[in-house]
Tab-separated table of C-alpha atoms and ligand atoms in Angstrom:
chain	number	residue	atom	x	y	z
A	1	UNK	CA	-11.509	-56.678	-35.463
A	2	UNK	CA	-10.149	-57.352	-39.188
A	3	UNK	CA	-11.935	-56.288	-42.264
A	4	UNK	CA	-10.806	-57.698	-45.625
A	5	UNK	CA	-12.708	-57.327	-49.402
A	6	UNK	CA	-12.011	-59.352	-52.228
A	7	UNK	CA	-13.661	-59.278	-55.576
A	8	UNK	CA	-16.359	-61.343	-57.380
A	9	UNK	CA	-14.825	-62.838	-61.150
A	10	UNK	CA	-15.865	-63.566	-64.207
A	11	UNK	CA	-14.704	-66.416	-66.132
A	12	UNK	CA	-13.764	-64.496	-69.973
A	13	UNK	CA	-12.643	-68.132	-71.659
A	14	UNK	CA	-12.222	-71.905	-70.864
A	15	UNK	CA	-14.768	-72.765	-68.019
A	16	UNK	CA	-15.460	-76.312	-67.647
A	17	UNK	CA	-12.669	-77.141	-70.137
A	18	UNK	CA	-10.193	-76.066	-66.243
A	19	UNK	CA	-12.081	-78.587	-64.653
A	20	UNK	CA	-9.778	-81.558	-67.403
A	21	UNK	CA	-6.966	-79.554	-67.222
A	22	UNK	CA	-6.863	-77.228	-70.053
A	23	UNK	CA	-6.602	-73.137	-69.660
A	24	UNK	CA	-8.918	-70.599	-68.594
A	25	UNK	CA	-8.914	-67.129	-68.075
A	26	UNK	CA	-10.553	-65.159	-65.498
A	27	UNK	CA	-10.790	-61.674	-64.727
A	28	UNK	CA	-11.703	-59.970	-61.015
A	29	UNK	CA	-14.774	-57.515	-61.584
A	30	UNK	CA	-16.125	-54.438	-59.769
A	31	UNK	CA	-18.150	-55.721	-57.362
A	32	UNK	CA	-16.786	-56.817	-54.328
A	33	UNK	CA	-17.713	-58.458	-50.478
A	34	UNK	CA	-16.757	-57.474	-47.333
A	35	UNK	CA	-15.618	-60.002	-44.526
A	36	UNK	CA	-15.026	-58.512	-40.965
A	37	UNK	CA	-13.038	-61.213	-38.603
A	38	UNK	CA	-13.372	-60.834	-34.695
A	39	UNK	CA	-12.661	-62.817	-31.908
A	40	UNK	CA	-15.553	-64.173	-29.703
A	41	UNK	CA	-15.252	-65.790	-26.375
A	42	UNK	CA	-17.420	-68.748	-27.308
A	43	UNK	CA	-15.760	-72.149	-28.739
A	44	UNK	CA	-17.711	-71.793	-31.952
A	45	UNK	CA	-17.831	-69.860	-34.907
A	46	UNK	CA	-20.588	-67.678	-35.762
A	47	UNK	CA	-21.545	-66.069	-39.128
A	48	UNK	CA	-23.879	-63.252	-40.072
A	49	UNK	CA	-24.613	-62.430	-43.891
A	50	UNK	CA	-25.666	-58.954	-44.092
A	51	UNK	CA	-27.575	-59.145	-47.244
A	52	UNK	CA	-28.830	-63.028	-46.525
A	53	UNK	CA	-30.329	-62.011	-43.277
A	54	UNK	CA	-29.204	-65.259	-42.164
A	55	UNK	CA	-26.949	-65.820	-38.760
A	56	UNK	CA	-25.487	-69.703	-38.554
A	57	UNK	CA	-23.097	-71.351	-36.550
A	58	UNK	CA	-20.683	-74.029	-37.044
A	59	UNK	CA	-18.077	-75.906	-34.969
A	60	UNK	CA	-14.440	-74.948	-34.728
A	61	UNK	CA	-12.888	-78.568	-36.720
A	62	UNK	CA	-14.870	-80.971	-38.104
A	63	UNK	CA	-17.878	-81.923	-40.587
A	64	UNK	CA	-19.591	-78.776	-41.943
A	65	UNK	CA	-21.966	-77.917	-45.130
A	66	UNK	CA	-21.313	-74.360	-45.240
A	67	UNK	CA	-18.019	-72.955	-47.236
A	68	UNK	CA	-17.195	-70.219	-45.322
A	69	UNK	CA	-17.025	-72.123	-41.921
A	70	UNK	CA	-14.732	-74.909	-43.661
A	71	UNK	CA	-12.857	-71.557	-44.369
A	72	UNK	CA	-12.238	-70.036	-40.656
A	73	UNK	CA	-11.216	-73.617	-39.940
A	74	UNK	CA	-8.567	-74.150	-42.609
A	75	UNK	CA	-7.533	-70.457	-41.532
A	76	UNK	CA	-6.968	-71.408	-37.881
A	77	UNK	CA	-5.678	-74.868	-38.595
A	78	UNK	CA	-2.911	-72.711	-40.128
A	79	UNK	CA	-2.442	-70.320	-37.405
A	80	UNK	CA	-3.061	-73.555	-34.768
A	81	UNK	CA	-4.694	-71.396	-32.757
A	82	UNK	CA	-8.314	-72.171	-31.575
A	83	UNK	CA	-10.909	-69.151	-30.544
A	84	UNK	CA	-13.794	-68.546	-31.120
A	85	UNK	CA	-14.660	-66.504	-34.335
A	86	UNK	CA	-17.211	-64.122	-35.625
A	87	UNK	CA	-18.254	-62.830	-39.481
A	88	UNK	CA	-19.535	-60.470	-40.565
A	89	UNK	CA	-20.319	-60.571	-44.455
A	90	UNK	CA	-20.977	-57.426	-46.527
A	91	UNK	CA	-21.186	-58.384	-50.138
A	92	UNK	CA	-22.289	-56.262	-53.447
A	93	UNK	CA	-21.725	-59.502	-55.674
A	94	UNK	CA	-25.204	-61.331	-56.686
A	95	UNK	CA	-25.261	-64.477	-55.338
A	96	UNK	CA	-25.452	-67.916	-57.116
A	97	UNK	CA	-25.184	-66.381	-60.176
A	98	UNK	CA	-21.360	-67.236	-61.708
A	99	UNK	CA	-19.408	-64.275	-60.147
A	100	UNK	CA	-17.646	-66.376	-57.672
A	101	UNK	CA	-19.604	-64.945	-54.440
A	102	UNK	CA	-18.808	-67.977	-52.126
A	103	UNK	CA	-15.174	-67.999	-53.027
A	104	UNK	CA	-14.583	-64.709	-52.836
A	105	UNK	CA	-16.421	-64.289	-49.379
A	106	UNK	CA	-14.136	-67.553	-48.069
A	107	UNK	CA	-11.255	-65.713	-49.623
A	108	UNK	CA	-11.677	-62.763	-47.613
A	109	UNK	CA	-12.769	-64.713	-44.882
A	110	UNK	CA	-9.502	-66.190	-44.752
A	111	UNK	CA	-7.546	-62.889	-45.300
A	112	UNK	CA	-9.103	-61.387	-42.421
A	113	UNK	CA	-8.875	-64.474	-39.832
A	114	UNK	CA	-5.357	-65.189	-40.632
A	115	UNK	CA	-4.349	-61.265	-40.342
A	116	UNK	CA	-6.807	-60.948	-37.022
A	117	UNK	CA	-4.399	-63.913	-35.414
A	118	UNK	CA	-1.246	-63.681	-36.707
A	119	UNK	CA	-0.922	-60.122	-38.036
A	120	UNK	CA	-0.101	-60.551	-41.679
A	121	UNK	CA	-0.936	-63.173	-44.218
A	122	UNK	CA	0.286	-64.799	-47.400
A	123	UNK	CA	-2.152	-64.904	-50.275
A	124	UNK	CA	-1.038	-68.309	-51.426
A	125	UNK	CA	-2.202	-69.183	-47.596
A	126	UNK	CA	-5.323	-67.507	-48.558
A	127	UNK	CA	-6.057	-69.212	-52.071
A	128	UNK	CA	-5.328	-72.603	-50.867
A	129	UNK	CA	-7.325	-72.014	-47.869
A	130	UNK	CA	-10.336	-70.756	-50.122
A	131	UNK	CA	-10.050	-73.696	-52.200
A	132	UNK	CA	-10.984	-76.300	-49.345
A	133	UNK	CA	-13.650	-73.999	-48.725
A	134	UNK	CA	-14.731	-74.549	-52.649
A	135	UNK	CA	-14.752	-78.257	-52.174
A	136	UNK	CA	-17.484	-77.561	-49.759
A	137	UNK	CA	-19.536	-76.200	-52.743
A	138	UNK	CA	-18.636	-78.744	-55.414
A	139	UNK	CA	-16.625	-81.825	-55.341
A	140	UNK	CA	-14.087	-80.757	-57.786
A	141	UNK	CA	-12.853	-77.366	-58.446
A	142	UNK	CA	-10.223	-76.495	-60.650
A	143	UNK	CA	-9.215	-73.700	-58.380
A	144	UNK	CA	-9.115	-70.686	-61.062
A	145	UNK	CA	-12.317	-69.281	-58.850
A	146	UNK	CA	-10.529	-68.970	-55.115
A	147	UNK	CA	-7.031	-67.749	-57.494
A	148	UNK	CA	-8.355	-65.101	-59.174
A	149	UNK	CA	-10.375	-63.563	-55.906
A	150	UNK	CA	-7.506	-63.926	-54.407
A	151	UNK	CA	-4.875	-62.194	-57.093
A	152	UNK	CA	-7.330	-60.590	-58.829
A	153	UNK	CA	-6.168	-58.724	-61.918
A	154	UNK	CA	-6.901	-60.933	-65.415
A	155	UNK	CA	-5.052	-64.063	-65.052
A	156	UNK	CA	-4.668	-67.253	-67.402
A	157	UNK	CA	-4.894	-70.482	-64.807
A	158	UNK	CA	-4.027	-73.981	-65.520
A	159	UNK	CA	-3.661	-77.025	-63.433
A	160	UNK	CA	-2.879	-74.906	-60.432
A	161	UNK	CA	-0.570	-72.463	-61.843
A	162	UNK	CA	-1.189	-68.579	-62.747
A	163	UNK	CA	0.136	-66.077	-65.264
A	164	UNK	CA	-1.034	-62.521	-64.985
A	165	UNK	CA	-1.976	-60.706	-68.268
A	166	UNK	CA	-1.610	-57.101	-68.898
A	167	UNK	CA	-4.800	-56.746	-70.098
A	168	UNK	CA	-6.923	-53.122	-69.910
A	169	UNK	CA	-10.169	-52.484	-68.308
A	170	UNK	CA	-12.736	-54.200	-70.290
A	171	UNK	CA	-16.640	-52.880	-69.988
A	172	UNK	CA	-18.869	-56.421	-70.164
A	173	UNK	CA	-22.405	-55.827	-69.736
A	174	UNK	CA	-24.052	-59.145	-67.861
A	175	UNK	CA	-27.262	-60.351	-68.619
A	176	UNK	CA	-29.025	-62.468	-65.443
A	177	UNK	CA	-31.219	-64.965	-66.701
A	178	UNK	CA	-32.731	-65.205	-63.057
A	179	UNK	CA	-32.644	-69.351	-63.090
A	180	UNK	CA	-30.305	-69.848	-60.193
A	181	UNK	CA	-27.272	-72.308	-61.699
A	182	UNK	CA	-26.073	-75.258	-59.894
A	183	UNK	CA	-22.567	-75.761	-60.346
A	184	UNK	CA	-22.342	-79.413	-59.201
A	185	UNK	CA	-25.075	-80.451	-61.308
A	186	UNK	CA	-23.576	-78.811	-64.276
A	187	UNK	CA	-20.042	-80.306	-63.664
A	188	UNK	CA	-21.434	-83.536	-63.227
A	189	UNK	CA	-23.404	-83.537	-65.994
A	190	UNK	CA	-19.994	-82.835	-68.091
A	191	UNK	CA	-18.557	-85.533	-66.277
A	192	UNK	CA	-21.604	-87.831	-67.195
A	193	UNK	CA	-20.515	-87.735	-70.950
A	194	UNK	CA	-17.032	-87.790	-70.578
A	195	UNK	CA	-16.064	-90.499	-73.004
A	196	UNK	CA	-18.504	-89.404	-75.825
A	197	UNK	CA	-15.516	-87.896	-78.166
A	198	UNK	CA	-17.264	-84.841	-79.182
A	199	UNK	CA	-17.139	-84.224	-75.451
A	200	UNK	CA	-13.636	-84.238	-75.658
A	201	UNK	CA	-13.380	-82.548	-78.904
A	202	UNK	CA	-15.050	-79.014	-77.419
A	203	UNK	CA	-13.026	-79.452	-74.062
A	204	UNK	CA	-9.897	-79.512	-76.039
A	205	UNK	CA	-11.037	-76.799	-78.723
A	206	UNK	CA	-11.945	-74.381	-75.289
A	207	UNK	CA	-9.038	-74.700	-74.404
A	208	UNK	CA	-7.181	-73.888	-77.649
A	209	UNK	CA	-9.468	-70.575	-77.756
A	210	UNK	CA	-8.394	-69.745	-73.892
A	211	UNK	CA	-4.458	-69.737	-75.358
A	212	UNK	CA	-5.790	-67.294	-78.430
A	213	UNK	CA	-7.593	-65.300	-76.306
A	214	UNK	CA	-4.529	-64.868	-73.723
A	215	UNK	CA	-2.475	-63.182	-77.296
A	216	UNK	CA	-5.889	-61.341	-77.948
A	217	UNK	CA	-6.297	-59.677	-74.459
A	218	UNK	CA	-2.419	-58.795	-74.245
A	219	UNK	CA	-2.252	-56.842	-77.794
A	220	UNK	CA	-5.763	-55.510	-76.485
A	221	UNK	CA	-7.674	-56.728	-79.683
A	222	UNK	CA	-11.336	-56.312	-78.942
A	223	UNK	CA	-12.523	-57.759	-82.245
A	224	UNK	CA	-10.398	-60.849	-81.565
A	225	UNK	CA	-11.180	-61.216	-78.117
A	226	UNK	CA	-15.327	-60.705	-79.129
A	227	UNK	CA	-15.148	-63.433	-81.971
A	228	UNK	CA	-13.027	-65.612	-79.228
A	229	UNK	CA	-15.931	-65.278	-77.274
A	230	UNK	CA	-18.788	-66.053	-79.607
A	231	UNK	CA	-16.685	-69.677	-80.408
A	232	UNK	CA	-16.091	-70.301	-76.935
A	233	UNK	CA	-20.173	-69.974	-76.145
A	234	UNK	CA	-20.714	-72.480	-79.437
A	235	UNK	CA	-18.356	-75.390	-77.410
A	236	UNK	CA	-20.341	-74.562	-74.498
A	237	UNK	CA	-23.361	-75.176	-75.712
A	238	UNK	CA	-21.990	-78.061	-77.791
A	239	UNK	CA	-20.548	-79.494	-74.454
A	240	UNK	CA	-24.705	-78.982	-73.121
A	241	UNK	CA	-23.707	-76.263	-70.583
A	242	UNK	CA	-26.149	-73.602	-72.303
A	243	UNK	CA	-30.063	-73.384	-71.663
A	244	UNK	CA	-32.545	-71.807	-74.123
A	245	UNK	CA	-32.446	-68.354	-71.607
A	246	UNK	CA	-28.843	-68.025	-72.305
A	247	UNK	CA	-28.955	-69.029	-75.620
A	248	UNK	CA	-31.805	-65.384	-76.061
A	249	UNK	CA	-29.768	-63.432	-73.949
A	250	UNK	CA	-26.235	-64.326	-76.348
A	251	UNK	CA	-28.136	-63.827	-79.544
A	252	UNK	CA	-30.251	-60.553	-77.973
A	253	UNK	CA	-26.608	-58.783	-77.427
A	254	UNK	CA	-25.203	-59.984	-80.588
A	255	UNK	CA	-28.168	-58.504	-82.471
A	256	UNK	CA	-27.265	-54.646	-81.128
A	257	UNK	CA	-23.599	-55.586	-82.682
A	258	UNK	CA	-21.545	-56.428	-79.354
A	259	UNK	CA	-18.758	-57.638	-80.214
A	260	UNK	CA	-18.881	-61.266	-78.660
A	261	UNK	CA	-21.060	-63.131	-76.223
A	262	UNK	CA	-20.977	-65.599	-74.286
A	263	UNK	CA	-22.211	-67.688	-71.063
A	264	UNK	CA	-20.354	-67.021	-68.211
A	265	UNK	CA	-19.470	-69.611	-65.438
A	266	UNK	CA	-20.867	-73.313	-65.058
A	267	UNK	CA	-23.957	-72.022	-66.866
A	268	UNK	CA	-27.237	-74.449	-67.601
A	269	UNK	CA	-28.797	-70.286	-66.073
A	270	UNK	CA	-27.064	-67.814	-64.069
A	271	UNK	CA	-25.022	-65.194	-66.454
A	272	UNK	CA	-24.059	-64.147	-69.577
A	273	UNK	CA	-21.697	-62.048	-70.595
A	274	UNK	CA	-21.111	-59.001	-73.910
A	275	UNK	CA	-18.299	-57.101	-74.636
A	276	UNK	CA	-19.255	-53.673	-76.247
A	277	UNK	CA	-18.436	-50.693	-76.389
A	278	UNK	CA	-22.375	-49.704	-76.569
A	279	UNK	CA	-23.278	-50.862	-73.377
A	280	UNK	CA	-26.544	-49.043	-72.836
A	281	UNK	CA	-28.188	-50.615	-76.373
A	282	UNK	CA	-27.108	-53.965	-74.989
A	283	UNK	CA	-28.309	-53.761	-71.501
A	284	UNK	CA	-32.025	-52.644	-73.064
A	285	UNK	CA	-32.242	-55.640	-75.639
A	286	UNK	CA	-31.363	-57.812	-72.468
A	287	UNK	CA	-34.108	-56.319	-70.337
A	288	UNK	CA	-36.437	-56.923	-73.234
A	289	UNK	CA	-36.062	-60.320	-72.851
A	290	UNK	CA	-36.707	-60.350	-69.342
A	291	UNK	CA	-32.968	-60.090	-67.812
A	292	UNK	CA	-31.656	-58.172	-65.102
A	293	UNK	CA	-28.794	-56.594	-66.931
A	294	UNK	CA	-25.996	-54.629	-65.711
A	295	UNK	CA	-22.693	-53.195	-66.945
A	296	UNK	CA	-18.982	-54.918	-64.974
A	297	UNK	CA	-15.493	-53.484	-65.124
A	298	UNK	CA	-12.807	-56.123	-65.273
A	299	UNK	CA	-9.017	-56.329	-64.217
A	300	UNK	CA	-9.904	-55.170	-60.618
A	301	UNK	CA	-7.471	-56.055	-57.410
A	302	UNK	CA	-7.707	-58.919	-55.142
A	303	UNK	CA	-7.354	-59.793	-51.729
A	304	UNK	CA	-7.183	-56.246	-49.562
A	305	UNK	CA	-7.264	-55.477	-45.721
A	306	UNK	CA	-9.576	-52.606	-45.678
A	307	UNK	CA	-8.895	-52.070	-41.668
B	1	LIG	C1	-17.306	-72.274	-62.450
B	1	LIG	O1	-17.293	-70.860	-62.306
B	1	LIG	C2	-16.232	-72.715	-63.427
B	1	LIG	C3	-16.221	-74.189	-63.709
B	1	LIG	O2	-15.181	-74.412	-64.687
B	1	LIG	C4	-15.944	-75.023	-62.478
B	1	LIG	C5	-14.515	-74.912	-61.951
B	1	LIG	O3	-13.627	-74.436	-62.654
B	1	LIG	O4	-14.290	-75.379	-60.819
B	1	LIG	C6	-17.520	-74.667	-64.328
């Protein structure tokens, strides 16, 4: 029996914009789920979420809706061995949301099946095995969720490749609008207006911002990285990605003076995001409106056996 943890993320700058190519930034947060790997005598594999309350099976190869049996089978289609598996997911990161949850359970998924089988594993193993499991949830992912669960840390991430930044700890409060955010839909609808230049004009201006925010969140300049934010969230909306929940969440924790704000993820509900250093003030104008609100720490590890 293998347990493994990774951490739930937080896109900081450039979502969407990843999906054509340009840079985003991503941080690993806080909160984090816990995947335990054993073997099972059954040809089958066999999944229990702890805080679902859901048990589902799925086969060893072939067809399957559910990300984190795509993931056991990537894992042992890399090991080439075939058993029968059992998980067992623990997980403190809200769900559905925009902190990553089904990437970083298949990342730690993967982590513990490959280390239950063949005693060790190699996190690029890991990521790319995380990211078939992401193509379960939508068509096309630009990979920067399963990368940064997997390396954790804050990294920049574009077209498949990663830079670390030595960024410090920075305290986000999230605001949860409650509407559950479909990812597909919300990638799709980007895709939808494509060839509309304005489209392309806030895709391309995201992802100048992600390459002033990397500068900002090296020399640690929270004023810079704040207003960063605030012109990220206007391409965002411009790009239709925001809803009118979001939109009184950003302006709620700009009122108490945070330095930036911004939606978080593929957006259209789920999260926002503040950075301030009065985190309390924030997290009671966002409650106000009707949020669940809640304060993150950022620039946490990845991938980790935990025993
Ligand atoms: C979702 O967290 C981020 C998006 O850019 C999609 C992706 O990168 O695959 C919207």
């Amino acid at each position: 029996m293998i347990t493994a943890s990774a951490p739930g993320m937080i896109v900081l700058f450039g979502e969407h914009a990843v999906v054509y190519g340009e840079m985003a930034i991503a941080t690993a947060i806080n909160k984090r789920v816990n995947v335990t790997a054993t073997e099972l005598d059954t040809r089958n594999i066999v999944v229990e979420s702890k805080n679902m309350g859901r048990t589902f099976e799925g086969p060893l190869y072939g067809e399957t809706t559910e990300p984190v049996i795509r993931a056991v089978q990537a894992a042992l289609e890399k090991t080439g061995k075939r058993r029968g598996i059992g998980i067992s997911i623990d997980s403190n990161i809200p769900v559905g949301v925009g902190m990553g949850s089904s990437a970083s359970v298949s990342v730690a998924t993967a982590a513990a099946v490959l280390k239950l089988l063949q005693d060790d594993f190699d996190p690029i193993d890991v990521c790319t095995i995380a990211y078939e499991a992401e193509k379960v949830v939508h068509g096309n992912p630009s990979g920067v969720v399963n990368t940064i669960a997997t390396f954790g840390g804050t990294i920049t991430f574009k077209q498949g490749t990663l830079e670390g930044i030595d960024s410090k700890v920075l305290s986000l409060v999230v605001g949860n609008t409650g509407i559950p955010r479909n990812t597909t839909a919300m990638v799709e609808k980007v895709k939808e207006h494509i060839e509309d230049p304005r489209m392309a004009h806030s895709l391309f201006n995201i992802g100048a911002i992600s390459w002033k925010a990397k500068e900002a969140l090296a020399n640690k300049n929270i004023e810079e990285i704040g207003q960063l934010m605030d012109k990220n969230h206007a391409f965002l909306r411009d790009l239709g990605v925001s809803s009118p929940e979001l939109e009184t969440l950003v302006k709620a924790a700009k009122k108490t003076g945070a330095y930036g704000a911004k939606l978080t993820g593929a957006g259209g509900g789920g999260i926002m995001i503040a950075l301030t250093d009065t985190a309390q003030e924030v997290i009671t104008a966002l409650k106000e409106k009707g949020a669940t609100a809640f304060k993150i720490k950022t620039n946490q590890p990845g991938v980790k056996i935990e025993g």
